[in-house]
């Protein structure tokens, strides 16, 4: 039985540990950076957005990892000639100076590092993501973007997870299937996001104190079905001690449907993961059974041995069956999603 939180309460107790671990369908836990008992160098706070259609996507991140800040942009294409363009600007010792909002419900953040200036504004009714990146991918050209996200779903995935170490925790919300309207422009090309091309946005909102060495798996999808319904999912594990709850969840027309455990079956060749070969996903409750055909292995490794961030975020087409809480079967065929395997020392 997974522990569901259904009313507001403080996230951390007097010792700086999660008072009541579990999951929720709304942001009930109240996070306050001042309640953290670990050192500022260990605090991690980030807002990551993915905006995508079936043909292209845009990843945007503002993060404060204590000793480094990171602003990153990725532009992806999934058509006949798939492409990925990743670039990041790194700042040193932000230590909370970015002013990341303490809640995802409302709040703005703006950051300027190097040649990048990004702003995420949220008044509670809409989110406006805007900014530019000069000399994007050493092109000597500017990438610009402005995307408005609206029609926030009533429910989402929220999880409060302890690590098996005192004063360490992971607090996270995933909001899938927001309506997206806007553009990204680079090198004379304009990538439109609107209702006509089924553009949707996902937010990965994370706050916490992480242990030093971590490996995790995360998958996320959002799509418009043939009948106009919005469907999505969040799956994953490796984020601390999940004995109180997993973060596996389906989303259908604004409502969340909780899953049990989901396993990522990533193929191997010669003892190493073959990320671009077909994967499968299986669930302990039989409610998420999928095949996944990779298109792009998005990589932006940062490896100094003592500190490393080695992500494999794989975008591709998924097909299979998901089952809602009431037994309704959702069949999907060749829908663009992503799944990742990440190793960080941070």
mmCIF file of C-alpha atoms in Angstrom:
data_model
loop_
_atom_site.group_PDB
_atom_site.id
_atom_site.type_symbol
_atom_site.label_atom_id
_atom_site.label_comp_id
_atom_site.label_asym_id
_atom_site.label_seq_id
_atom_site.Cartn_x
_atom_site.Cartn_y
_atom_site.Cartn_z
ATOM 1 C CA UNK A 1 0.000 0.000 0.000
ATOM 2 C CA UNK A 2 1.391 3.371 -1.018
ATOM 3 C CA UNK A 3 0.956 6.326 1.333
ATOM 4 C CA UNK A 4 -1.186 9.065 -0.256
ATOM 5 C CA UNK A 5 -1.160 12.582 1.203
ATOM 6 C CA UNK A 6 -4.476 14.411 0.827
ATOM 7 C CA UNK A 7 -4.113 17.570 2.949
ATOM 8 C CA UNK A 8 -1.565 20.329 3.445
ATOM 9 C CA UNK A 9 1.340 19.683 5.799
ATOM 10 C CA UNK A 10 4.948 20.768 6.246
ATOM 11 C CA UNK A 11 7.430 18.756 4.210
ATOM 12 C CA UNK A 12 10.239 18.615 6.780
ATOM 13 C CA UNK A 13 10.303 17.985 10.527
ATOM 14 C CA UNK A 14 12.545 19.747 13.052
ATOM 15 C CA UNK A 15 15.469 17.449 12.159
ATOM 16 C CA UNK A 16 15.273 18.324 8.456
ATOM 17 C CA UNK A 17 13.850 14.964 7.381
ATOM 18 C CA UNK A 18 10.604 14.298 5.509
ATOM 19 C CA UNK A 19 7.874 14.138 8.133
ATOM 20 C CA UNK A 20 5.454 11.998 6.129
ATOM 21 C CA UNK A 21 6.891 10.306 3.007
ATOM 22 C CA UNK A 22 4.526 9.290 0.216
ATOM 23 C CA UNK A 23 2.809 10.574 -2.906
ATOM 24 C CA UNK A 24 0.075 13.089 -3.662
ATOM 25 C CA UNK A 25 -1.948 14.245 -6.630
ATOM 26 C CA UNK A 26 -1.568 17.904 -5.720
ATOM 27 C CA UNK A 27 1.209 19.976 -4.129
ATOM 28 C CA UNK A 28 0.121 19.448 -0.521
ATOM 29 C CA UNK A 29 3.532 19.397 1.150
ATOM 30 C CA UNK A 30 4.888 22.849 2.021
ATOM 31 C CA UNK A 31 8.557 23.309 1.172
ATOM 32 C CA UNK A 32 10.687 25.953 2.856
ATOM 33 C CA UNK A 33 14.394 26.172 2.096
ATOM 34 C CA UNK A 34 14.943 27.540 5.627
ATOM 35 C CA UNK A 35 13.760 24.217 7.102
ATOM 36 C CA UNK A 36 16.683 22.335 5.524
ATOM 37 C CA UNK A 37 19.344 21.250 8.006
ATOM 38 C CA UNK A 38 22.007 20.183 5.494
ATOM 39 C CA UNK A 39 24.620 22.607 4.189
ATOM 40 C CA UNK A 40 23.761 24.955 1.321
ATOM 41 C CA UNK A 41 26.285 23.225 -0.947
ATOM 42 C CA UNK A 42 24.115 20.075 -0.889
ATOM 43 C CA UNK A 43 20.751 21.675 -1.781
ATOM 44 C CA UNK A 44 19.443 21.001 -5.301
ATOM 45 C CA UNK A 45 16.624 23.046 -6.857
ATOM 46 C CA UNK A 46 15.538 22.961 -10.494
ATOM 47 C CA UNK A 47 12.766 23.710 -12.966
ATOM 48 C CA UNK A 48 12.944 21.623 -16.136
ATOM 49 C CA UNK A 49 10.421 22.030 -18.960
ATOM 50 C CA UNK A 50 9.913 19.891 -22.016
ATOM 51 C CA UNK A 51 7.713 21.308 -24.786
ATOM 52 C CA UNK A 52 7.087 19.034 -27.723
ATOM 53 C CA UNK A 53 5.100 17.877 -30.720
ATOM 54 C CA UNK A 54 5.396 14.555 -32.527
ATOM 55 C CA UNK A 55 8.046 16.160 -34.790
ATOM 56 C CA UNK A 56 10.283 18.319 -32.577
ATOM 57 C CA UNK A 57 10.917 19.336 -28.993
ATOM 58 C CA UNK A 58 12.513 21.929 -26.743
ATOM 59 C CA UNK A 59 14.116 21.267 -23.322
ATOM 60 C CA UNK A 60 14.712 24.203 -20.931
ATOM 61 C CA UNK A 61 16.376 24.077 -17.521
ATOM 62 C CA UNK A 62 17.190 26.527 -14.755
ATOM 63 C CA UNK A 63 18.910 24.824 -11.831
ATOM 64 C CA UNK A 64 20.759 25.657 -8.629
ATOM 65 C CA UNK A 65 22.832 22.681 -7.457
ATOM 66 C CA UNK A 66 24.509 24.532 -4.602
ATOM 67 C CA UNK A 67 28.034 24.842 -5.932
ATOM 68 C CA UNK A 68 26.972 25.283 -9.575
ATOM 69 C CA UNK A 69 24.063 26.807 -11.438
ATOM 70 C CA UNK A 70 23.082 25.589 -14.886
ATOM 71 C CA UNK A 71 21.037 27.082 -17.681
ATOM 72 C CA UNK A 72 20.530 24.633 -20.512
ATOM 73 C CA UNK A 73 18.652 24.480 -23.807
ATOM 74 C CA UNK A 74 18.161 21.510 -26.109
ATOM 75 C CA UNK A 75 16.499 21.603 -29.519
ATOM 76 C CA UNK A 76 15.440 18.234 -30.945
ATOM 77 C CA UNK A 77 14.049 16.989 -34.245
ATOM 78 C CA UNK A 78 12.388 13.593 -34.699
ATOM 79 C CA UNK A 79 11.692 13.553 -38.440
ATOM 80 C CA UNK A 80 13.467 11.852 -41.341
ATOM 81 C CA UNK A 81 16.775 13.399 -40.279
ATOM 82 C CA UNK A 82 16.710 13.380 -36.466
ATOM 83 C CA UNK A 83 18.926 15.915 -34.711
ATOM 84 C CA UNK A 84 19.819 17.144 -31.257
ATOM 85 C CA UNK A 85 21.501 20.387 -30.252
ATOM 86 C CA UNK A 86 22.474 20.729 -26.586
ATOM 87 C CA UNK A 87 24.165 23.653 -24.873
ATOM 88 C CA UNK A 88 24.604 24.798 -21.271
ATOM 89 C CA UNK A 89 26.069 27.702 -19.350
ATOM 90 C CA UNK A 90 27.499 26.951 -15.901
ATOM 91 C CA UNK A 91 27.759 29.423 -13.032
ATOM 92 C CA UNK A 92 29.591 28.909 -9.751
ATOM 93 C CA UNK A 93 28.330 28.896 -6.159
ATOM 94 C CA UNK A 94 24.779 30.196 -6.609
ATOM 95 C CA UNK A 95 23.918 28.842 -3.120
ATOM 96 C CA UNK A 96 20.275 29.863 -3.390
ATOM 97 C CA UNK A 97 20.853 33.231 -5.042
ATOM 98 C CA UNK A 98 18.744 32.265 -8.079
ATOM 99 C CA UNK A 99 15.674 32.495 -5.840
ATOM 100 C CA UNK A 100 13.985 29.342 -7.110
ATOM 101 C CA UNK A 101 10.299 29.464 -6.073
ATOM 102 C CA UNK A 102 9.355 27.437 -2.992
ATOM 103 C CA UNK A 103 6.188 26.231 -4.725
ATOM 104 C CA UNK A 104 5.276 25.274 -8.281
ATOM 105 C CA UNK A 105 1.819 26.817 -7.914
ATOM 106 C CA UNK A 106 3.032 30.374 -8.468
ATOM 107 C CA UNK A 107 6.352 32.184 -8.709
ATOM 108 C CA UNK A 108 8.940 33.481 -11.145
ATOM 109 C CA UNK A 109 12.606 32.813 -11.714
ATOM 110 C CA UNK A 110 15.040 34.564 -14.030
ATOM 111 C CA UNK A 111 18.689 33.742 -14.529
ATOM 112 C CA UNK A 112 21.485 35.052 -16.709
ATOM 113 C CA UNK A 113 24.703 33.064 -17.045
ATOM 114 C CA UNK A 114 27.251 33.606 -19.792
ATOM 115 C CA UNK A 115 25.476 34.152 -23.106
ATOM 116 C CA UNK A 116 22.121 32.857 -21.850
ATOM 117 C CA UNK A 117 19.204 34.783 -20.351
ATOM 118 C CA UNK A 118 16.124 32.768 -19.352
ATOM 119 C CA UNK A 119 12.897 33.577 -17.541
ATOM 120 C CA UNK A 120 10.158 31.251 -16.244
ATOM 121 C CA UNK A 121 7.120 33.251 -15.115
ATOM 122 C CA UNK A 122 4.100 31.676 -13.412
ATOM 123 C CA UNK A 123 1.148 33.723 -12.160
ATOM 124 C CA UNK A 124 -0.915 30.645 -11.331
ATOM 125 C CA UNK A 125 -2.960 30.866 -14.533
ATOM 126 C CA UNK A 126 -0.243 30.592 -17.165
ATOM 127 C CA UNK A 127 3.470 29.926 -17.407
ATOM 128 C CA UNK A 128 5.548 32.018 -19.785
ATOM 129 C CA UNK A 129 8.970 30.630 -20.682
ATOM 130 C CA UNK A 130 11.158 33.055 -22.595
ATOM 131 C CA UNK A 131 14.761 33.848 -23.299
ATOM 132 C CA UNK A 132 17.704 33.622 -25.641
ATOM 133 C CA UNK A 133 20.998 31.801 -26.018
ATOM 134 C CA UNK A 134 23.716 33.619 -27.954
ATOM 135 C CA UNK A 135 26.314 31.546 -29.791
ATOM 136 C CA UNK A 136 24.141 28.474 -29.303
ATOM 137 C CA UNK A 137 26.228 25.336 -29.839
ATOM 138 C CA UNK A 138 29.160 27.536 -30.967
ATOM 139 C CA UNK A 139 27.183 28.618 -34.021
ATOM 140 C CA UNK A 140 27.692 32.366 -33.489
ATOM 141 C CA UNK A 141 23.907 32.539 -33.845
ATOM 142 C CA UNK A 142 21.176 33.329 -31.328
ATOM 143 C CA UNK A 143 18.452 30.894 -30.323
ATOM 144 C CA UNK A 144 15.285 32.544 -29.006
ATOM 145 C CA UNK A 145 12.137 31.080 -27.497
ATOM 146 C CA UNK A 146 8.845 32.161 -25.999
ATOM 147 C CA UNK A 147 6.266 29.589 -24.987
ATOM 148 C CA UNK A 148 3.081 30.008 -22.972
ATOM 149 C CA UNK A 149 1.708 27.020 -21.048
ATOM 150 C CA UNK A 150 -1.940 27.011 -19.984
ATOM 151 C CA UNK A 151 -4.778 24.663 -19.097
ATOM 152 C CA UNK A 152 -2.956 23.147 -16.131
ATOM 153 C CA UNK A 153 -4.341 19.714 -15.197
ATOM 154 C CA UNK A 154 -6.250 19.411 -11.941
ATOM 155 C CA UNK A 155 -3.968 16.601 -10.751
ATOM 156 C CA UNK A 156 -0.315 15.685 -11.215
ATOM 157 C CA UNK A 157 2.404 13.487 -9.702
ATOM 158 C CA UNK A 158 3.902 14.717 -6.440
ATOM 159 C CA UNK A 159 6.293 12.671 -4.324
ATOM 160 C CA UNK A 160 8.256 13.191 -1.110
ATOM 161 C CA UNK A 161 11.022 10.626 -0.796
ATOM 162 C CA UNK A 162 13.721 10.244 1.872
ATOM 163 C CA UNK A 163 17.202 8.982 1.185
ATOM 164 C CA UNK A 164 18.757 6.477 3.554
ATOM 165 C CA UNK A 165 20.815 9.282 5.025
ATOM 166 C CA UNK A 166 19.873 11.855 7.643
ATOM 167 C CA UNK A 167 18.728 15.286 6.366
ATOM 168 C CA UNK A 168 18.605 14.120 2.746
ATOM 169 C CA UNK A 169 15.374 14.071 0.730
ATOM 170 C CA UNK A 170 13.780 14.459 -2.705
ATOM 171 C CA UNK A 171 10.630 16.513 -3.251
ATOM 172 C CA UNK A 172 9.281 16.510 -6.783
ATOM 173 C CA UNK A 173 6.281 17.339 -8.933
ATOM 174 C CA UNK A 174 5.697 16.312 -12.529
ATOM 175 C CA UNK A 175 2.966 18.233 -14.372
ATOM 176 C CA UNK A 176 2.243 16.670 -17.773
ATOM 177 C CA UNK A 177 0.007 17.645 -20.679
ATOM 178 C CA UNK A 178 -0.156 21.426 -20.302
ATOM 179 C CA UNK A 179 -1.291 23.212 -23.475
ATOM 180 C CA UNK A 180 1.642 24.890 -25.248
ATOM 181 C CA UNK A 181 1.594 27.884 -27.542
ATOM 182 C CA UNK A 182 4.676 29.680 -28.815
ATOM 183 C CA UNK A 183 7.883 29.181 -30.747
ATOM 184 C CA UNK A 184 11.591 28.505 -30.772
ATOM 185 C CA UNK A 185 13.693 30.139 -33.478
ATOM 186 C CA UNK A 186 17.238 29.276 -34.531
ATOM 187 C CA UNK A 187 19.360 29.559 -37.668
ATOM 188 C CA UNK A 188 16.526 30.915 -39.785
ATOM 189 C CA UNK A 189 14.072 28.177 -38.762
ATOM 190 C CA UNK A 190 11.003 28.654 -36.608
ATOM 191 C CA UNK A 191 9.544 25.769 -34.600
ATOM 192 C CA UNK A 192 5.910 26.454 -33.747
ATOM 193 C CA UNK A 193 4.055 25.051 -30.740
ATOM 194 C CA UNK A 194 0.273 25.243 -30.892
ATOM 195 C CA UNK A 195 -2.992 23.320 -30.660
ATOM 196 C CA UNK A 196 -2.914 22.452 -34.354
ATOM 197 C CA UNK A 197 0.273 20.397 -34.032
ATOM 198 C CA UNK A 198 -0.670 18.946 -30.636
ATOM 199 C CA UNK A 199 2.044 20.754 -28.671
ATOM 200 C CA UNK A 200 2.100 20.021 -24.941
ATOM 201 C CA UNK A 201 4.403 20.882 -22.051
ATOM 202 C CA UNK A 202 5.726 18.989 -19.045
ATOM 203 C CA UNK A 203 7.291 20.443 -15.908
ATOM 204 C CA UNK A 204 9.787 18.552 -13.750
ATOM 205 C CA UNK A 205 9.939 20.627 -10.540
ATOM 206 C CA UNK A 206 12.514 19.361 -8.050
ATOM 207 C CA UNK A 207 13.732 20.473 -4.629
ATOM 208 C CA UNK A 208 15.852 18.565 -2.152
ATOM 209 C CA UNK A 209 19.116 17.472 -0.626
ATOM 210 C CA UNK A 210 20.618 14.611 -2.620
ATOM 211 C CA UNK A 211 23.249 12.099 -1.681
ATOM 212 C CA UNK A 212 26.521 12.305 -3.603
ATOM 213 C CA UNK A 213 26.336 9.326 -6.006
ATOM 214 C CA UNK A 214 23.021 8.533 -7.700
ATOM 215 C CA UNK A 215 21.692 6.489 -10.600
ATOM 216 C CA UNK A 216 18.074 6.842 -11.661
ATOM 217 C CA UNK A 217 15.560 5.969 -14.373
ATOM 218 C CA UNK A 218 12.817 8.344 -15.512
ATOM 219 C CA UNK A 219 10.272 8.194 -18.312
ATOM 220 C CA UNK A 220 7.635 10.696 -19.353
ATOM 221 C CA UNK A 221 5.037 11.027 -22.079
ATOM 222 C CA UNK A 222 2.317 13.443 -23.157
ATOM 223 C CA UNK A 223 0.080 13.190 -26.163
ATOM 224 C CA UNK A 224 -3.279 14.028 -27.704
ATOM 225 C CA UNK A 225 -5.264 10.880 -28.496
ATOM 226 C CA UNK A 226 -7.425 10.444 -31.591
ATOM 227 C CA UNK A 227 -10.562 11.486 -29.685
ATOM 228 C CA UNK A 228 -8.916 14.703 -28.472
ATOM 229 C CA UNK A 229 -8.211 13.438 -24.941
ATOM 230 C CA UNK A 230 -4.897 14.283 -23.341
ATOM 231 C CA UNK A 231 -2.952 11.298 -22.020
ATOM 232 C CA UNK A 232 0.428 11.089 -20.343
ATOM 233 C CA UNK A 233 2.514 9.191 -17.852
ATOM 234 C CA UNK A 234 5.390 9.505 -15.394
ATOM 235 C CA UNK A 235 7.490 6.469 -14.508
ATOM 236 C CA UNK A 236 10.774 6.025 -12.684
ATOM 237 C CA UNK A 237 12.867 4.780 -9.789
ATOM 238 C CA UNK A 238 16.264 5.251 -8.168
ATOM 239 C CA UNK A 239 15.246 8.484 -6.425
ATOM 240 C CA UNK A 240 15.910 7.567 -2.802
ATOM 241 C CA UNK A 241 13.931 5.183 -0.585
ATOM 242 C CA UNK A 242 10.602 4.593 -2.350
ATOM 243 C CA UNK A 243 9.128 2.192 0.238
ATOM 244 C CA UNK A 244 6.343 4.710 1.031
ATOM 245 C CA UNK A 245 5.404 5.287 -2.620
ATOM 246 C CA UNK A 246 6.614 5.079 -6.192
ATOM 247 C CA UNK A 247 6.324 7.956 -8.639
ATOM 248 C CA UNK A 248 4.622 5.888 -11.345
ATOM 249 C CA UNK A 249 1.425 7.510 -12.543
ATOM 250 C CA UNK A 250 -0.876 7.872 -15.552
ATOM 251 C CA UNK A 251 -2.605 11.123 -16.529
ATOM 252 C CA UNK A 252 -5.890 11.248 -18.428
ATOM 253 C CA UNK A 253 -7.820 14.463 -19.087
ATOM 254 C CA UNK A 254 -6.383 16.162 -15.997
ATOM 255 C CA UNK A 255 -6.777 13.258 -13.558
ATOM 256 C CA UNK A 256 -4.007 11.101 -12.057
ATOM 257 C CA UNK A 257 -4.070 7.299 -11.858
ATOM 258 C CA UNK A 258 -1.535 5.651 -9.543
ATOM 259 C CA UNK A 259 0.569 2.676 -10.644
ATOM 260 C CA UNK A 260 2.690 0.254 -8.635
ATOM 261 C CA UNK A 261 6.253 -0.595 -9.788
ATOM 262 C CA UNK A 262 7.450 -0.175 -13.389
ATOM 263 C CA UNK A 263 10.648 -1.732 -14.747
ATOM 264 C CA UNK A 264 12.790 -0.304 -17.564
ATOM 265 C CA UNK A 265 14.115 -3.136 -19.726
ATOM 266 C CA UNK A 266 17.048 -1.514 -21.535
ATOM 267 C CA UNK A 267 18.897 -3.883 -23.883
ATOM 268 C CA UNK A 268 22.598 -4.576 -23.489
ATOM 269 C CA UNK A 269 25.358 -5.449 -25.914
ATOM 270 C CA UNK A 270 28.748 -6.692 -24.695
ATOM 271 C CA UNK A 271 27.762 -5.852 -21.138
ATOM 272 C CA UNK A 272 26.855 -2.228 -21.875
ATOM 273 C CA UNK A 273 23.495 -0.560 -22.337
ATOM 274 C CA UNK A 274 22.477 -0.283 -25.990
ATOM 275 C CA UNK A 275 20.321 2.817 -25.621
ATOM 276 C CA UNK A 276 19.338 3.070 -29.273
ATOM 277 C CA UNK A 277 18.019 -0.509 -29.498
ATOM 278 C CA UNK A 278 14.309 -1.178 -28.719
ATOM 279 C CA UNK A 279 13.334 -1.161 -25.019
ATOM 280 C CA UNK A 280 10.324 -2.531 -23.182
ATOM 281 C CA UNK A 281 8.555 -1.419 -20.010
ATOM 282 C CA UNK A 282 6.681 -3.770 -17.683
ATOM 283 C CA UNK A 283 4.649 -3.132 -14.544
ATOM 284 C CA UNK A 284 4.080 -5.197 -11.418
ATOM 285 C CA UNK A 285 0.325 -4.525 -11.590
ATOM 286 C CA UNK A 286 0.069 -5.198 -15.344
ATOM 287 C CA UNK A 287 -1.199 -1.689 -16.040
ATOM 288 C CA UNK A 288 1.717 -0.336 -18.086
ATOM 289 C CA UNK A 289 3.046 -2.621 -20.823
ATOM 290 C CA UNK A 290 4.948 -0.804 -23.558
ATOM 291 C CA UNK A 291 7.465 -1.132 -26.370
ATOM 292 C CA UNK A 292 9.821 1.743 -27.115
ATOM 293 C CA UNK A 293 11.742 2.428 -30.331
ATOM 294 C CA UNK A 294 14.488 5.023 -29.770
ATOM 295 C CA UNK A 295 15.132 7.859 -32.229
ATOM 296 C CA UNK A 296 17.666 10.035 -30.366
ATOM 297 C CA UNK A 297 19.914 9.385 -27.384
ATOM 298 C CA UNK A 298 20.231 12.889 -25.987
ATOM 299 C CA UNK A 299 23.622 13.136 -24.325
ATOM 300 C CA UNK A 300 25.276 16.096 -22.662
ATOM 301 C CA UNK A 301 27.889 14.439 -20.410
ATOM 302 C CA UNK A 302 29.874 16.422 -17.854
ATOM 303 C CA UNK A 303 32.484 14.172 -16.290
ATOM 304 C CA UNK A 304 35.290 15.354 -14.030
ATOM 305 C CA UNK A 305 35.307 11.977 -12.212
ATOM 306 C CA UNK A 306 34.827 13.533 -8.755
ATOM 307 C CA UNK A 307 31.832 15.434 -10.129
ATOM 308 C CA UNK A 308 29.868 14.014 -13.045
ATOM 309 C CA UNK A 309 26.516 14.290 -14.770
ATOM 310 C CA UNK A 310 26.147 11.536 -17.348
ATOM 311 C CA UNK A 311 22.601 11.465 -18.769
ATOM 312 C CA UNK A 312 21.131 9.296 -21.483
ATOM 313 C CA UNK A 313 17.732 10.860 -22.208
ATOM 314 C CA UNK A 314 16.337 8.810 -25.062
ATOM 315 C CA UNK A 315 13.493 10.108 -27.231
ATOM 316 C CA UNK A 316 11.490 7.705 -29.335
ATOM 317 C CA UNK A 317 8.137 6.192 -30.261
ATOM 318 C CA UNK A 318 6.140 4.163 -27.741
ATOM 319 C CA UNK A 319 3.353 1.661 -28.361
ATOM 320 C CA UNK A 320 1.322 -0.431 -25.961
ATOM 321 C CA UNK A 321 -1.415 -0.444 -23.333
ATOM 322 C CA UNK A 322 -2.025 1.512 -20.138
ATOM 323 C CA UNK A 323 -4.924 0.839 -17.765
ATOM 324 C CA UNK A 324 -6.625 3.583 -15.736
ATOM 325 C CA UNK A 325 -7.907 3.141 -12.173
ATOM 326 C CA UNK A 326 -11.397 2.243 -13.410
ATOM 327 C CA UNK A 327 -10.083 -0.424 -15.798
ATOM 328 C CA UNK A 328 -10.278 1.688 -18.957
ATOM 329 C CA UNK A 329 -7.613 0.622 -21.457
ATOM 330 C CA UNK A 330 -5.638 3.277 -23.284
ATOM 331 C CA UNK A 331 -3.974 2.005 -26.455
ATOM 332 C CA UNK A 332 -1.173 4.110 -27.916
ATOM 333 C CA UNK A 333 0.712 3.594 -31.163
ATOM 334 C CA UNK A 334 4.016 5.242 -32.119
ATOM 335 C CA UNK A 335 3.683 8.245 -29.806
ATOM 336 C CA UNK A 336 6.717 10.408 -29.080
ATOM 337 C CA UNK A 337 7.936 10.067 -25.461
ATOM 338 C CA UNK A 338 11.265 9.961 -23.628
ATOM 339 C CA UNK A 339 12.968 7.731 -21.087
ATOM 340 C CA UNK A 340 16.305 8.225 -19.391
ATOM 341 C CA UNK A 341 19.056 6.524 -17.440
ATOM 342 C CA UNK A 342 21.276 8.954 -15.545
ATOM 343 C CA UNK A 343 24.368 8.673 -13.356
ATOM 344 C CA UNK A 344 25.292 11.738 -11.304
ATOM 345 C CA UNK A 345 27.983 12.495 -8.765
ATOM 346 C CA UNK A 346 26.949 15.850 -7.428
#
